[in-house]
Amino acid sequence: MSGNRTSGSIKNMFSTGTLHRFSESRLDEEHIHTILTAPTARFIPLWKNQNLFAITDPLQPAFLSKEETDRLLNEGAEFVFLGMLEEIPYFAFALPDTIVTEELFGDSRAFKDLRETGALLGQEEGNLLAYARAMIHWHHTHQYCGRCGNKTISIEAGHVRQCTNPACDLKHFPRTDSAIIVRITYQDRCLLVRQPIWPEGMYATVAGFLEPGESLEDAVAREVKEETGLTLTNIKYHSSQPWPFPASIMVGFTAEATSMEYTLDQREIEKACWLTRQELIEKIKDKSIKLPRPVSISYRLIDDWFRKKNKGKLSQIK
Ligand SMILES: [Zn+2]
């Protein structure tokens, strides 16, 4: 689950467990064909950016066999080789938006948003579904060449798209948009902020996208200055999290503010508060503050600060 520590680093939900990507094998078409048609191969379908789940208690990801996958698809369907997990090859593929999912899967399986269901999954499953979702989204949005406008095709086991115009021939690679997220403290207080678009009562850490020409630390300092007016010191890397909603990586930092005086950019942040650990406990208990989902790095950053003074875990507050 989220927040495992391995080899001294922090493993956030959706990051890699023990999946081996075998990236060197993507160019070997014969080998990819062999594992694609192996009886052990498992397939992860995506439909409208959602993953397939077996409706059990607890909810489980639904992986399909080759036989079942072939029944769903026309000839020439594109597959993405994700990697091997315990000798099992995993592939992702897209189902057309037009299918009627109930007709194909009955009521025992259904497509759901990974953002809503991620908390119920283990590290391996969460990673596989997030990786599959990110790759299929990239294919979906890169059907045409950005340079010449011709069609692109999937090559290298789904990890490259190539322009079909011989005069262009440009290769397109999967993109990940970098975003920063930062927990800001001042002495024994942590800053929580609220964006107007969030569900009622939800507060979290400051986040924003990296811009070209910036280091990650530059983006942390700029976003916080723009949105809160605060000046930061001691900006330090914490951990990161794949966030395929639709195509980001959240790079987490901690930092200290030089004062508590903030001025909010109301378009981005409508409210902010500096809370001690005890005040946070009280506000969670009286339901005036809700934190983000425990699978998110934002929750992880806040929980990590909270635990430092032996108050237990945030999840224990009832
Ligand atoms: Zn082109």
PDB file of N, CA and C in Angstrom, residues 170-270:
ATOM      1  N   LEU A 170       8.968  11.215 -37.966  1.00  0.00           N
ATOM      2  CA  LEU A 170       9.266  11.582 -36.573  1.00  0.00           C
ATOM      3  C   LEU A 170       8.768  10.511 -35.600  1.00  0.00           C
ATOM      4  N   LYS A 171       9.592  10.225 -34.595  1.00  0.00           N
ATOM      5  CA  LYS A 171       9.186   9.298 -33.534  1.00  0.00           C
ATOM      6  C   LYS A 171       8.676  10.106 -32.337  1.00  0.00           C
ATOM      7  N   HIS A 172       7.560   9.632 -31.786  1.00  0.00           N
ATOM      8  CA  HIS A 172       6.978  10.295 -30.615  1.00  0.00           C
ATOM      9  C   HIS A 172       7.085   9.347 -29.419  1.00  0.00           C
ATOM     10  N   PHE A 173       7.494   9.880 -28.292  1.00  0.00           N
ATOM     11  CA  PHE A 173       7.691   9.060 -27.095  1.00  0.00           C
ATOM     12  C   PHE A 173       6.661   9.438 -26.025  1.00  0.00           C
ATOM     13  N   PRO A 174       6.310   8.456 -25.172  1.00  0.00           N
ATOM     14  CA  PRO A 174       5.307   8.755 -24.131  1.00  0.00           C
ATOM     15  C   PRO A 174       5.746   9.932 -23.277  1.00  0.00           C
ATOM     16  N   ARG A 175       4.817  10.827 -23.003  1.00  0.00           N
ATOM     17  CA  ARG A 175       5.180  12.019 -22.232  1.00  0.00           C
ATOM     18  C   ARG A 175       4.605  11.953 -20.824  1.00  0.00           C
ATOM     19  N   THR A 176       5.345  12.544 -19.929  1.00  0.00           N
ATOM     20  CA  THR A 176       4.906  12.669 -18.539  1.00  0.00           C
ATOM     21  C   THR A 176       5.086  14.123 -18.146  1.00  0.00           C
ATOM     22  N   ASP A 177       4.036  14.756 -17.684  1.00  0.00           N
ATOM     23  CA  ASP A 177       4.112  16.163 -17.299  1.00  0.00           C
ATOM     24  C   ASP A 177       4.538  16.267 -15.831  1.00  0.00           C
ATOM     25  N   SER A 178       5.586  17.029 -15.593  1.00  0.00           N
ATOM     26  CA  SER A 178       6.095  17.148 -14.220  1.00  0.00           C
ATOM     27  C   SER A 178       5.319  18.201 -13.445  1.00  0.00           C
ATOM     28  N   ALA A 179       4.902  17.823 -12.268  1.00  0.00           N
ATOM     29  CA  ALA A 179       4.235  18.768 -11.372  1.00  0.00           C
ATOM     30  C   ALA A 179       4.943  18.712 -10.024  1.00  0.00           C
ATOM     31  N   ILE A 180       5.000  19.850  -9.356  1.00  0.00           N
ATOM     32  CA  ILE A 180       5.609  19.858  -8.013  1.00  0.00           C
ATOM     33  C   ILE A 180       4.494  19.937  -6.972  1.00  0.00           C
ATOM     34  N   ILE A 181       4.792  19.389  -5.809  1.00  0.00           N
ATOM     35  CA  ILE A 181       3.848  19.485  -4.686  1.00  0.00           C
ATOM     36  C   ILE A 181       4.692  19.671  -3.430  1.00  0.00           C
ATOM     37  N   VAL A 182       4.287  20.585  -2.567  1.00  0.00           N
ATOM     38  CA  VAL A 182       5.195  20.940  -1.464  1.00  0.00           C
ATOM     39  C   VAL A 182       4.447  21.121  -0.140  1.00  0.00           C
ATOM     40  N   ARG A 183       5.027  20.503   0.886  1.00  0.00           N
ATOM     41  CA  ARG A 183       4.512  20.713   2.245  1.00  0.00           C
ATOM     42  C   ARG A 183       5.314  21.839   2.872  1.00  0.00           C
ATOM     43  N   ILE A 184       4.602  22.880   3.290  1.00  0.00           N
ATOM     44  CA  ILE A 184       5.272  24.065   3.838  1.00  0.00           C
ATOM     45  C   ILE A 184       5.014  24.132   5.341  1.00  0.00           C
ATOM     46  N   THR A 185       6.099  24.320   6.097  1.00  0.00           N
ATOM     47  CA  THR A 185       5.930  24.450   7.541  1.00  0.00           C
ATOM     48  C   THR A 185       6.535  25.772   8.009  1.00  0.00           C
ATOM     49  N   TYR A 186       6.064  26.223   9.175  1.00  0.00           N
ATOM     50  CA  TYR A 186       6.671  27.364   9.874  1.00  0.00           C
ATOM     51  C   TYR A 186       6.666  26.979  11.351  1.00  0.00           C
ATOM     52  N   GLN A 187       7.862  26.780  11.891  1.00  0.00           N
ATOM     53  CA  GLN A 187       8.001  26.240  13.257  1.00  0.00           C
ATOM     54  C   GLN A 187       7.145  24.980  13.403  1.00  0.00           C
ATOM     55  N   ASP A 188       6.163  24.950  14.331  1.00  0.00           N
ATOM     56  CA  ASP A 188       5.419  23.682  14.504  1.00  0.00           C
ATOM     57  C   ASP A 188       4.092  23.683  13.742  1.00  0.00           C
ATOM     58  N   ARG A 189       3.965  24.568  12.729  1.00  0.00           N
ATOM     59  CA  ARG A 189       2.710  24.627  11.982  1.00  0.00           C
ATOM     60  C   ARG A 189       2.914  24.226  10.528  1.00  0.00           C
ATOM     61  N   CYS A 190       1.860  23.648   9.952  1.00  0.00           N
ATOM     62  CA  CYS A 190       1.881  23.229   8.554  1.00  0.00           C
ATOM     63  C   CYS A 190       0.818  24.039   7.803  1.00  0.00           C
ATOM     64  N   LEU A 191       1.142  24.462   6.589  1.00  0.00           N
ATOM     65  CA  LEU A 191       0.189  25.238   5.787  1.00  0.00           C
ATOM     66  C   LEU A 191      -0.704  24.298   4.979  1.00  0.00           C
ATOM     67  N   LEU A 192      -2.003  24.452   5.135  1.00  0.00           N
ATOM     68  CA  LEU A 192      -2.955  23.716   4.294  1.00  0.00           C
ATOM     69  C   LEU A 192      -3.747  24.736   3.494  1.00  0.00           C
ATOM     70  N   VAL A 193      -3.953  24.421   2.232  1.00  0.00           N
ATOM     71  CA  VAL A 193      -4.657  25.370   1.357  1.00  0.00           C
ATOM     72  C   VAL A 193      -5.836  24.688   0.693  1.00  0.00           C
ATOM     73  N   ARG A 194      -6.720  25.524   0.178  1.00  0.00           N
ATOM     74  CA  ARG A 194      -7.932  25.013  -0.435  1.00  0.00           C
ATOM     75  C   ARG A 194      -8.167  25.670  -1.797  1.00  0.00           C
ATOM     76  N   GLN A 195      -8.273  24.833  -2.852  1.00  0.00           N
ATOM     77  CA  GLN A 195      -8.605  25.370  -4.179  1.00  0.00           C
ATOM     78  C   GLN A 195     -10.116  25.414  -4.322  1.00  0.00           C
ATOM     79  N   PRO A 196     -10.638  26.466  -5.006  1.00  0.00           N
ATOM     80  CA  PRO A 196     -12.097  26.605  -5.120  1.00  0.00           C
ATOM     81  C   PRO A 196     -12.779  25.406  -5.792  1.00  0.00           C
ATOM     82  N   ILE A 197     -12.050  24.677  -6.652  1.00  0.00           N
ATOM     83  CA  ILE A 197     -12.688  23.566  -7.387  1.00  0.00           C
ATOM     84  C   ILE A 197     -12.756  22.271  -6.571  1.00  0.00           C
ATOM     85  N   TRP A 198     -12.109  22.224  -5.413  1.00  0.00           N
ATOM     86  CA  TRP A 198     -12.073  20.984  -4.639  1.00  0.00           C
ATOM     87  C   TRP A 198     -13.395  20.722  -3.924  1.00  0.00           C
ATOM     88  N   PRO A 199     -13.643  19.431  -3.554  1.00  0.00           N
ATOM     89  CA  PRO A 199     -14.852  19.126  -2.777  1.00  0.00           C
ATOM     90  C   PRO A 199     -14.884  19.943  -1.488  1.00  0.00           C
ATOM     91  N   GLU A 200     -16.073  20.199  -1.034  1.00  0.00           N
ATOM     92  CA  GLU A 200     -16.260  21.059   0.143  1.00  0.00           C
ATOM     93  C   GLU A 200     -15.430  20.574   1.340  1.00  0.00           C
ATOM     94  N   GLY A 201     -14.728  21.504   1.964  1.00  0.00           N
ATOM     95  CA  GLY A 201     -13.977  21.183   3.183  1.00  0.00           C
ATOM     96  C   GLY A 201     -12.605  20.586   2.945  1.00  0.00           C
ATOM     97  N   MET A 202     -12.265  20.306   1.672  1.00  0.00           N
ATOM     98  CA  MET A 202     -10.971  19.665   1.445  1.00  0.00           C
ATOM     99  C   MET A 202      -9.824  20.670   1.432  1.00  0.00           C
ATOM    100  N   TYR A 203      -8.773  20.323   2.170  1.00  0.00           N
ATOM    101  CA  TYR A 203      -7.542  21.111   2.216  1.00  0.00           C
ATOM    102  C   TYR A 203      -6.362  20.197   1.902  1.00  0.00           C
ATOM    103  N   ALA A 204      -5.331  20.767   1.273  1.00  0.00           N
ATOM    104  CA  ALA A 204      -4.157  19.954   0.928  1.00  0.00           C
ATOM    105  C   ALA A 204      -2.930  20.843   0.832  1.00  0.00           C
ATOM    106  N   THR A 205      -1.883  20.322   0.226  1.00  0.00           N
ATOM    107  CA  THR A 205      -0.632  21.064   0.066  1.00  0.00           C
ATOM    108  C   THR A 205      -0.662  21.857  -1.250  1.00  0.00           C
ATOM    109  N   VAL A 206       0.284  22.767  -1.419  1.00  0.00           N
ATOM    110  CA  VAL A 206       0.364  23.567  -2.657  1.00  0.00           C
ATOM    111  C   VAL A 206       0.990  22.713  -3.764  1.00  0.00           C
ATOM    112  N   ALA A 207       0.420  22.817  -4.977  1.00  0.00           N
ATOM    113  CA  ALA A 207       0.962  22.068  -6.116  1.00  0.00           C
ATOM    114  C   ALA A 207       0.863  22.910  -7.379  1.00  0.00           C
ATOM    115  N   GLY A 208       1.649  22.569  -8.377  1.00  0.00           N
ATOM    116  CA  GLY A 208       1.575  23.283  -9.650  1.00  0.00           C
ATOM    117  C   GLY A 208       2.496  22.640 -10.673  1.00  0.00           C
ATOM    118  N   PHE A 209       2.345  23.029 -11.929  1.00  0.00           N
ATOM    119  CA  PHE A 209       3.139  22.417 -12.996  1.00  0.00           C
ATOM    120  C   PHE A 209       4.489  23.098 -13.178  1.00  0.00           C
ATOM    121  N   LEU A 210       5.468  22.281 -13.472  1.00  0.00           N
ATOM    122  CA  LEU A 210       6.789  22.760 -13.853  1.00  0.00           C
ATOM    123  C   LEU A 210       6.690  23.430 -15.219  1.00  0.00           C
ATOM    124  N   GLU A 211       7.354  24.576 -15.369  1.00  0.00           N
ATOM    125  CA  GLU A 211       7.375  25.239 -16.674  1.00  0.00           C
ATOM    126  C   GLU A 211       8.740  25.050 -17.334  1.00  0.00           C
ATOM    127  N   PRO A 212       8.769  25.113 -18.692  1.00  0.00           N
ATOM    128  CA  PRO A 212      10.058  24.993 -19.372  1.00  0.00           C
ATOM    129  C   PRO A 212      11.045  26.041 -18.850  1.00  0.00           C
ATOM    130  N   GLY A 213      12.291  25.642 -18.723  1.00  0.00           N
ATOM    131  CA  GLY A 213      13.318  26.576 -18.264  1.00  0.00           C
ATOM    132  C   GLY A 213      13.419  26.690 -16.755  1.00  0.00           C
ATOM    133  N   GLU A 214      12.676  25.850 -16.031  1.00  0.00           N
ATOM    134  CA  GLU A 214      12.739  25.874 -14.568  1.00  0.00           C
ATOM    135  C   GLU A 214      13.345  24.584 -14.039  1.00  0.00           C
ATOM    136  N   SER A 215      14.063  24.678 -12.920  1.00  0.00           N
ATOM    137  CA  SER A 215      14.368  23.468 -12.155  1.00  0.00           C
ATOM    138  C   SER A 215      13.134  23.170 -11.303  1.00  0.00           C
ATOM    139  N   LEU A 216      13.075  21.965 -10.765  1.00  0.00           N
ATOM    140  CA  LEU A 216      11.933  21.622  -9.904  1.00  0.00           C
ATOM    141  C   LEU A 216      11.877  22.553  -8.692  1.00  0.00           C
ATOM    142  N   GLU A 217      13.060  22.872  -8.138  1.00  0.00           N
ATOM    143  CA  GLU A 217      13.099  23.770  -6.977  1.00  0.00           C
ATOM    144  C   GLU A 217      12.616  25.181  -7.361  1.00  0.00           C
ATOM    145  N   ASP A 218      12.973  25.625  -8.589  1.00  0.00           N
ATOM    146  CA  ASP A 218      12.477  26.927  -9.074  1.00  0.00           C
ATOM    147  C   ASP A 218      10.947  26.920  -9.094  1.00  0.00           C
ATOM    148  N   ALA A 219      10.377  25.802  -9.596  1.00  0.00           N
ATOM    149  CA  ALA A 219       8.917  25.717  -9.716  1.00  0.00           C
ATOM    150  C   ALA A 219       8.254  25.733  -8.341  1.00  0.00           C
ATOM    151  N   VAL A 220       8.865  25.069  -7.361  1.00  0.00           N
ATOM    152  CA  VAL A 220       8.329  25.075  -5.988  1.00  0.00           C
ATOM    153  C   VAL A 220       8.274  26.516  -5.475  1.00  0.00           C
ATOM    154  N   ALA A 221       9.410  27.220  -5.582  1.00  0.00           N
ATOM    155  CA  ALA A 221       9.488  28.588  -5.061  1.00  0.00           C
ATOM    156  C   ALA A 221       8.508  29.506  -5.798  1.00  0.00           C
ATOM    157  N   ARG A 222       8.417  29.379  -7.134  1.00  0.00           N
ATOM    158  CA  ARG A 222       7.545  30.258  -7.924  1.00  0.00           C
ATOM    159  C   ARG A 222       6.069  30.006  -7.625  1.00  0.00           C
ATOM    160  N   GLU A 223       5.661  28.727  -7.655  1.00  0.00           N
ATOM    161  CA  GLU A 223       4.246  28.416  -7.422  1.00  0.00           C
ATOM    162  C   GLU A 223       3.788  28.936  -6.057  1.00  0.00           C
ATOM    163  N   VAL A 224       4.615  28.712  -5.054  1.00  0.00           N
ATOM    164  CA  VAL A 224       4.234  29.118  -3.696  1.00  0.00           C
ATOM    165  C   VAL A 224       4.191  30.646  -3.595  1.00  0.00           C
ATOM    166  N   LYS A 225       5.161  31.304  -4.221  1.00  0.00           N
ATOM    167  CA  LYS A 225       5.177  32.777  -4.202  1.00  0.00           C
ATOM    168  C   LYS A 225       3.924  33.322  -4.901  1.00  0.00           C
ATOM    169  N   GLU A 226       3.615  32.767  -6.091  1.00  0.00           N
ATOM    170  CA  GLU A 226       2.471  33.256  -6.864  1.00  0.00           C
ATOM    171  C   GLU A 226       1.147  33.033  -6.128  1.00  0.00           C
ATOM    172  N   GLU A 227       1.016  31.841  -5.534  1.00  0.00           N
ATOM    173  CA  GLU A 227      -0.293  31.474  -4.978  1.00  0.00           C
ATOM    174  C   GLU A 227      -0.500  31.949  -3.542  1.00  0.00           C
ATOM    175  N   THR A 228       0.604  32.110  -2.789  1.00  0.00           N
ATOM    176  CA  THR A 228       0.436  32.471  -1.369  1.00  0.00           C
ATOM    177  C   THR A 228       1.245  33.701  -0.952  1.00  0.00           C
ATOM    178  N   GLY A 229       2.174  34.137  -1.803  1.00  0.00           N
ATOM    179  CA  GLY A 229       3.039  35.259  -1.434  1.00  0.00           C
ATOM    180  C   GLY A 229       4.166  34.871  -0.486  1.00  0.00           C
ATOM    181  N   LEU A 230       4.217  33.619  -0.066  1.00  0.00           N
ATOM    182  CA  LEU A 230       5.238  33.199   0.899  1.00  0.00           C
ATOM    183  C   LEU A 230       6.590  32.979   0.227  1.00  0.00           C
ATOM    184  N   THR A 231       7.658  33.307   0.981  1.00  0.00           N
ATOM    185  CA  THR A 231       9.021  33.018   0.527  1.00  0.00           C
ATOM    186  C   THR A 231       9.498  31.765   1.254  1.00  0.00           C
ATOM    187  N   LEU A 232      10.140  30.855   0.506  1.00  0.00           N
ATOM    188  CA  LEU A 232      10.551  29.569   1.081  1.00  0.00           C
ATOM    189  C   LEU A 232      12.055  29.481   1.284  1.00  0.00           C
ATOM    190  N   THR A 233      12.439  28.716   2.301  1.00  0.00           N
ATOM    191  CA  THR A 233      13.848  28.314   2.450  1.00  0.00           C
ATOM    192  C   THR A 233      13.863  26.809   2.651  1.00  0.00           C
ATOM    193  N   ASN A 234      15.066  26.249   2.588  1.00  0.00           N
ATOM    194  CA  ASN A 234      15.241  24.825   2.918  1.00  0.00           C
ATOM    195  C   ASN A 234      14.326  23.915   2.082  1.00  0.00           C
ATOM    196  N   ILE A 235      14.255  24.161   0.768  1.00  0.00           N
ATOM    197  CA  ILE A 235      13.438  23.338  -0.136  1.00  0.00           C
ATOM    198  C   ILE A 235      14.153  22.002  -0.343  1.00  0.00           C
ATOM    199  N   LYS A 236      13.497  20.922   0.052  1.00  0.00           N
ATOM    200  CA  LYS A 236      14.144  19.601  -0.030  1.00  0.00           C
ATOM    201  C   LYS A 236      13.230  18.587  -0.697  1.00  0.00           C
ATOM    202  N   TYR A 237      13.843  17.714  -1.520  1.00  0.00           N
ATOM    203  CA  TYR A 237      13.087  16.627  -2.167  1.00  0.00           C
ATOM    204  C   TYR A 237      12.587  15.641  -1.115  1.00  0.00           C
ATOM    205  N   HIS A 238      11.360  15.178  -1.273  1.00  0.00           N
ATOM    206  CA  HIS A 238      10.785  14.198  -0.349  1.00  0.00           C
ATOM    207  C   HIS A 238      10.599  12.847  -1.020  1.00  0.00           C
ATOM    208  N   SER A 239       9.743  12.783  -2.046  1.00  0.00           N
ATOM    209  CA  SER A 239       9.473  11.540  -2.773  1.00  0.00           C
ATOM    210  C   SER A 239       8.619  11.932  -3.978  1.00  0.00           C
ATOM    211  N   SER A 240       8.336  10.970  -4.850  1.00  0.00           N
ATOM    212  CA  SER A 240       7.518  11.308  -6.018  1.00  0.00           C
ATOM    213  C   SER A 240       6.459  10.242  -6.237  1.00  0.00           C
ATOM    214  N   GLN A 241       5.494  10.578  -7.095  1.00  0.00           N
ATOM    215  CA  GLN A 241       4.384   9.660  -7.322  1.00  0.00           C
ATOM    216  C   GLN A 241       3.894   9.767  -8.765  1.00  0.00           C
ATOM    217  N   PRO A 242       3.848   8.615  -9.486  1.00  0.00           N
ATOM    218  CA  PRO A 242       3.199   8.656 -10.794  1.00  0.00           C
ATOM    219  C   PRO A 242       1.740   9.057 -10.589  1.00  0.00           C
ATOM    220  N   TRP A 243       1.261   9.964 -11.400  1.00  0.00           N
ATOM    221  CA  TRP A 243      -0.118  10.462 -11.212  1.00  0.00           C
ATOM    222  C   TRP A 243      -0.772  10.517 -12.593  1.00  0.00           C
ATOM    223  N   PRO A 244      -1.236   9.361 -13.089  1.00  0.00           N
ATOM    224  CA  PRO A 244      -1.689   9.286 -14.468  1.00  0.00           C
ATOM    225  C   PRO A 244      -3.105   9.815 -14.659  1.00  0.00           C
ATOM    226  N   PHE A 245      -3.377  11.009 -14.147  1.00  0.00           N
ATOM    227  CA  PHE A 245      -4.729  11.588 -14.206  1.00  0.00           C
ATOM    228  C   PHE A 245      -4.682  12.950 -14.878  1.00  0.00           C
ATOM    229  N   PRO A 246      -4.302  13.111 -16.152  1.00  0.00           N
ATOM    230  CA  PRO A 246      -4.048  11.977 -17.034  1.00  0.00           C
ATOM    231  C   PRO A 246      -2.588  11.607 -17.244  1.00  0.00           C
ATOM    232  N   ALA A 247      -1.631  12.487 -16.995  1.00  0.00           N
ATOM    233  CA  ALA A 247      -0.276  12.153 -17.469  1.00  0.00           C
ATOM    234  C   ALA A 247       0.824  12.843 -16.668  1.00  0.00           C
ATOM    235  N   SER A 248       0.732  12.810 -15.351  1.00  0.00           N
ATOM    236  CA  SER A 248       1.702  13.573 -14.561  1.00  0.00           C
ATOM    237  C   SER A 248       2.575  12.702 -13.686  1.00  0.00           C
ATOM    238  N   ILE A 249       3.669  13.310 -13.261  1.00  0.00           N
ATOM    239  CA  ILE A 249       4.371  12.790 -12.094  1.00  0.00           C
ATOM    240  C   ILE A 249       4.375  13.917 -11.072  1.00  0.00           C
ATOM    241  N   MET A 250       4.002  13.593  -9.850  1.00  0.00           N
ATOM    242  CA  MET A 250       4.023  14.580  -8.784  1.00  0.00           C
ATOM    243  C   MET A 250       5.371  14.442  -8.073  1.00  0.00           C
ATOM    244  N   VAL A 251       6.138  15.531  -8.072  1.00  0.00           N
ATOM    245  CA  VAL A 251       7.442  15.503  -7.415  1.00  0.00           C
ATOM    246  C   VAL A 251       7.299  16.255  -6.095  1.00  0.00           C
ATOM    247  N   GLY A 252       7.433  15.523  -5.002  1.00  0.00           N
ATOM    248  CA  GLY A 252       7.102  16.068  -3.689  1.00  0.00           C
ATOM    249  C   GLY A 252       8.309  16.682  -2.987  1.00  0.00           C
ATOM    250  N   PHE A 253       8.068  17.843  -2.384  1.00  0.00           N
ATOM    251  CA  PHE A 253       9.110  18.564  -1.644  1.00  0.00           C
ATOM    252  C   PHE A 253       8.596  18.967  -0.268  1.00  0.00           C
ATOM    253  N   THR A 254       9.553  19.271   0.607  1.00  0.00           N
ATOM    254  CA  THR A 254       9.215  19.941   1.862  1.00  0.00           C
ATOM    255  C   THR A 254       9.968  21.274   1.861  1.00  0.00           C
ATOM    256  N   ALA A 255       9.422  22.266   2.557  1.00  0.00           N
ATOM    257  CA  ALA A 255      10.084  23.566   2.615  1.00  0.00           C
ATOM    258  C   ALA A 255       9.607  24.321   3.846  1.00  0.00           C
ATOM    259  N   GLU A 256      10.387  25.337   4.244  1.00  0.00           N
ATOM    260  CA  GLU A 256       9.980  26.196   5.363  1.00  0.00           C
ATOM    261  C   GLU A 256       9.678  27.593   4.833  1.00  0.00           C
ATOM    262  N   ALA A 257       8.660  28.190   5.391  1.00  0.00           N
ATOM    263  CA  ALA A 257       8.334  29.573   5.019  1.00  0.00           C
ATOM    264  C   ALA A 257       9.136  30.509   5.922  1.00  0.00           C
ATOM    265  N   THR A 258       9.462  31.699   5.402  1.00  0.00           N
ATOM    266  CA  THR A 258      10.220  32.660   6.211  1.00  0.00           C
ATOM    267  C   THR A 258       9.307  33.467   7.137  1.00  0.00           C
ATOM    268  N   SER A 259       7.978  33.395   6.897  1.00  0.00           N
ATOM    269  CA  SER A 259       7.026  34.051   7.809  1.00  0.00           C
ATOM    270  C   SER A 259       5.666  33.381   7.617  1.00  0.00           C
ATOM    271  N   MET A 260       4.698  33.761   8.448  1.00  0.00           N
ATOM    272  CA  MET A 260       3.363  33.173   8.310  1.00  0.00           C
ATOM    273  C   MET A 260       2.405  34.074   7.538  1.00  0.00           C
ATOM    274  N   GLU A 261       2.911  35.221   7.095  1.00  0.00           N
ATOM    275  CA  GLU A 261       2.035  36.206   6.420  1.00  0.00           C
ATOM    276  C   GLU A 261       1.800  35.817   4.971  1.00  0.00           C
ATOM    277  N   TYR A 262       0.616  35.358   4.664  1.00  0.00           N
ATOM    278  CA  TYR A 262       0.347  35.003   3.269  1.00  0.00           C
ATOM    279  C   TYR A 262      -0.655  35.956   2.622  1.00  0.00           C
ATOM    280  N   THR A 263      -0.561  36.047   1.299  1.00  0.00           N
ATOM    281  CA  THR A 263      -1.527  36.804   0.491  1.00  0.00           C
ATOM    282  C   THR A 263      -1.962  35.860  -0.618  1.00  0.00           C
ATOM    283  N   LEU A 264      -3.225  35.473  -0.621  1.00  0.00           N
ATOM    284  CA  LEU A 264      -3.651  34.424  -1.550  1.00  0.00           C
ATOM    285  C   LEU A 264      -4.012  34.975  -2.925  1.00  0.00           C
ATOM    286  N   ASP A 265      -3.632  34.219  -3.960  1.00  0.00           N
ATOM    287  CA  ASP A 265      -4.153  34.459  -5.303  1.00  0.00           C
ATOM    288  C   ASP A 265      -5.490  33.714  -5.349  1.00  0.00           C
ATOM    289  N   GLN A 266      -6.581  34.475  -5.249  1.00  0.00           N
ATOM    290  CA  GLN A 266      -7.904  33.865  -5.040  1.00  0.00           C
ATOM    291  C   GLN A 266      -8.369  32.985  -6.198  1.00  0.00           C
ATOM    292  N   ARG A 267      -7.787  33.192  -7.383  1.00  0.00           N
ATOM    293  CA  ARG A 267      -8.190  32.329  -8.501  1.00  0.00           C
ATOM    294  C   ARG A 267      -7.691  30.902  -8.261  1.00  0.00           C
ATOM    295  N   GLU A 268      -6.535  30.792  -7.586  1.00  0.00           N
ATOM    296  CA  GLU A 268      -5.928  29.480  -7.366  1.00  0.00           C
ATOM    297  C   GLU A 268      -6.271  28.907  -5.994  1.00  0.00           C
ATOM    298  N   ILE A 269      -6.227  29.773  -4.982  1.00  0.00           N
ATOM    299  CA  ILE A 269      -6.426  29.310  -3.603  1.00  0.00           C
ATOM    300  C   ILE A 269      -7.402  30.231  -2.899  1.00  0.00           C
ATOM    301  N   GLU A 270      -8.505  29.670  -2.428  1.00  0.00           N
ATOM    302  CA  GLU A 270      -9.506  30.541  -1.800  1.00  0.00           C
ATOM    303  C   GLU A 270      -9.308  30.677  -0.294  1.00  0.00           C
TER     304      GLU A 270
END
